[in-house]
Coordinates of C-alpha atoms in Angstrom, one line a residue:
M1 CA -15.7 0.9 -2.5
T2 CA -13.6 -1.2 -0.2
F3 CA -12.9 -1.9 3.5
V4 CA -9.2 -1.0 3.9
V5 CA -7.0 -2.1 6.8
P6 CA -3.6 -0.7 7.6
F7 CA -1.7 -3.8 8.6
D8 CA 1.5 -4.3 10.6
G9 CA 0.9 -7.7 12.0
S10 CA 0.2 -6.5 15.6
E11 CA -2.7 -8.1 17.6
L12 CA -5.0 -5.1 17.0
A13 CA -4.1 -4.9 13.3
E14 CA -5.1 -8.5 13.0
A15 CA -8.3 -7.9 14.9
A16 CA -9.1 -5.0 12.6
L17 CA -8.5 -7.2 9.6
V18 CA -10.8 -9.9 11.0
R19 CA -13.5 -7.3 11.8
A20 CA -13.3 -6.2 8.2
V21 CA -13.7 -9.8 7.1
E22 CA -16.8 -10.1 9.3
Y23 CA -18.3 -6.9 8.0
D24 CA -17.5 -7.9 4.4
A25 CA -19.3 -11.2 4.8
A26 CA -22.4 -9.2 5.6
L27 CA -22.0 -6.2 3.3
E28 CA -19.8 -7.6 0.4
E29 CA -17.5 -4.5 0.0
G30 CA -14.2 -6.2 -0.6
I31 CA -11.1 -5.8 1.6
A32 CA -7.6 -4.5 1.0
A33 CA -4.7 -4.7 3.5
V34 CA -2.1 -2.0 3.2
V35 CA 1.4 -2.2 4.6
V36 CA 4.3 0.2 4.8
V37 CA 7.6 -1.4 5.6
P38 CA 10.5 0.8 6.4
E39 CA 13.8 -0.8 5.5
R40 CA 15.5 0.1 8.8
K41 CA 16.2 -2.3 11.6
G42 CA 14.9 0.1 14.3
Y43 CA 11.3 0.1 13.0
A44 CA 11.4 -3.7 12.5
R45 CA 12.5 -4.2 16.1
E46 CA 9.9 -1.7 17.4
K47 CA 7.2 -3.6 15.6
G48 CA 8.4 -7.0 16.8
W49 CA 9.2 -8.2 13.3
I50 CA 12.7 -9.1 14.3
D51 CA 14.5 -9.8 17.6
E52 CA 17.3 -7.6 18.9
D53 CA 20.2 -9.6 17.4
E54 CA 18.4 -10.9 14.3
P55 CA 19.4 -9.6 10.9
Y56 CA 16.6 -7.7 9.0
D57 CA 15.4 -9.5 5.9
V58 CA 12.8 -7.1 4.5
D59 CA 11.6 -9.6 1.9
A60 CA 11.0 -12.2 4.6
V61 CA 9.0 -9.7 6.8
V62 CA 6.9 -8.7 3.8
E63 CA 6.1 -12.4 3.1
R64 CA 5.2 -13.0 6.7
L65 CA 2.8 -10.1 6.7
R66 CA 1.4 -11.2 3.3
D67 CA 0.9 -14.8 4.6
R68 CA -0.8 -13.6 7.8
V69 CA -3.2 -11.5 5.7
R70 CA -3.9 -14.5 3.4
T71 CA -4.6 -16.6 6.5
L72 CA -7.1 -14.2 8.1
A73 CA -8.6 -12.7 4.9
P74 CA -7.9 -15.0 2.0
S75 CA -9.8 -12.8 -0.5
A76 CA -8.2 -9.6 0.6
A77 CA -6.0 -7.6 -1.7
F78 CA -2.5 -7.0 -0.3
E79 CA -0.6 -3.8 -1.1
C80 CA 2.8 -3.2 0.4
E81 CA 5.2 -0.2 0.0
R82 CA 8.8 -0.5 1.1
I83 CA 10.4 2.8 2.1
R84 CA 14.1 3.3 2.8
E85 CA 13.9 5.7 5.8
F86 CA 12.4 5.3 9.3
P87 CA 10.3 8.5 9.1
P88 CA 8.6 10.3 11.9
E89 CA 5.1 8.9 12.5
E90 CA 3.4 11.7 10.6
R91 CA 5.3 11.0 7.4
L92 CA 4.8 7.2 7.9
A93 CA 1.1 7.9 8.2
G94 CA 1.2 9.9 5.0
H95 CA 2.5 6.8 3.1
I96 CA -0.2 4.7 4.7
E97 CA -2.9 7.3 3.9
R98 CA -1.8 7.3 0.2
L99 CA -2.2 3.5 0.0
I100 CA -5.6 3.7 1.7
R101 CA -6.9 6.3 -0.8
N102 CA -5.7 4.1 -3.7
H103 CA -8.5 1.7 -2.8
D104 CA -11.3 4.3 -2.5
P105 CA -12.3 3.1 0.9
S106 CA -15.8 3.2 2.3
V107 CA -14.4 2.4 5.7
V108 CA -10.9 2.1 7.2
F109 CA -10.7 -0.5 9.9
L110 CA -8.0 0.7 12.2
G111 CA -6.5 -1.4 15.0
S112 CA -5.4 1.0 17.7
D113 CA -5.7 1.4 21.4
N114 CA -4.6 5.1 21.0
V115 CA -7.0 6.6 18.5
G116 CA -9.8 8.7 20.1
R117 CA -8.4 9.2 23.5
V118 CA -8.6 12.7 24.9
V119 CA -4.8 12.6 25.3
T120 CA -3.2 11.0 22.3
P121 CA 0.4 10.0 22.0
L122 CA 2.2 12.0 19.4
T123 CA 3.8 8.8 18.0
S124 CA 0.6 7.1 16.9
V125 CA 0.3 6.5 13.1
G126 CA -3.4 5.8 13.8
V127 CA -4.0 9.3 15.0
H128 CA -2.9 10.7 11.6
V129 CA -4.8 8.0 9.5
A130 CA -8.0 8.6 11.5
A131 CA -7.8 12.3 11.0
D132 CA -8.4 12.0 7.2
E133 CA -12.0 13.0 6.6
S134 CA -12.4 11.4 3.2
Y135 CA -13.4 8.1 4.7
D136 CA -15.1 6.7 7.8
V137 CA -12.9 5.0 10.4
F138 CA -13.9 1.9 12.4
V139 CA -11.5 1.7 15.4
V140 CA -10.9 -1.7 16.7
R141 CA -9.6 -1.5 20.3
Q142 CA -10.2 -5.1 21.5
P143 CA -9.4 -8.4 19.8
T144 CA -12.8 -9.8 20.7
P145 CA -15.6 -11.2 18.6
P146 CA -18.2 -8.8 17.2
T147 CA -21.3 -8.1 19.3
L148 CA -23.7 -7.6 16.4
E149 CA -26.0 -10.6 15.8
A150 CA -25.8 -10.0 12.0
L151 CA -22.1 -10.6 12.0
D152 CA -20.7 -14.1 12.2
P153 CA -17.4 -14.3 14.1
H154 CA -14.3 -15.3 12.0
P155 CA -14.1 -19.1 12.2
D156 CA -10.5 -19.3 13.3
F157 CA -9.2 -16.0 14.6
Y158 CA -10.8 -15.9 18.1
R159 CA -9.6 -19.5 18.9
D160 CA -6.1 -18.5 17.9
T161 CA -6.1 -15.5 20.2
G162 CA -8.0 -17.0 23.1
S163 CA -10.7 -14.3 22.8
T164 CA -13.9 -16.3 22.7

């Protein structure tokens, strides 16, 4: 079994990856970061991977995401799927869920400020990923250190984000 983290490089995805690292240090489950990268500029701009006028180099974006995962979770597996289209959130979530299930997760660490609200935006991939009942979901809503005494905060992440 593994802790799996859908990763897009956002602040909350980074916080979810770090939280998985902290739990892994205590429970020794192993970590996998899964990434889906649509090969369309619109999605890349929406995620902040490229600026408005910047050309989209998909390989460079994948490498930046891989490097960030290596920095925050050096022992984590990294699995990336490139897709041609910029699908609706539900189909994008389907790609992510498939990658998640490939790792037989014990827990999915999901960085999202939308999951679990009474009124949920229809455009949240996290809503769809969290709906899968084959694994537990740990929702990370704040990029702050863990509050459990048994967990040691990541040595570098909280200094980087200013959340100490």
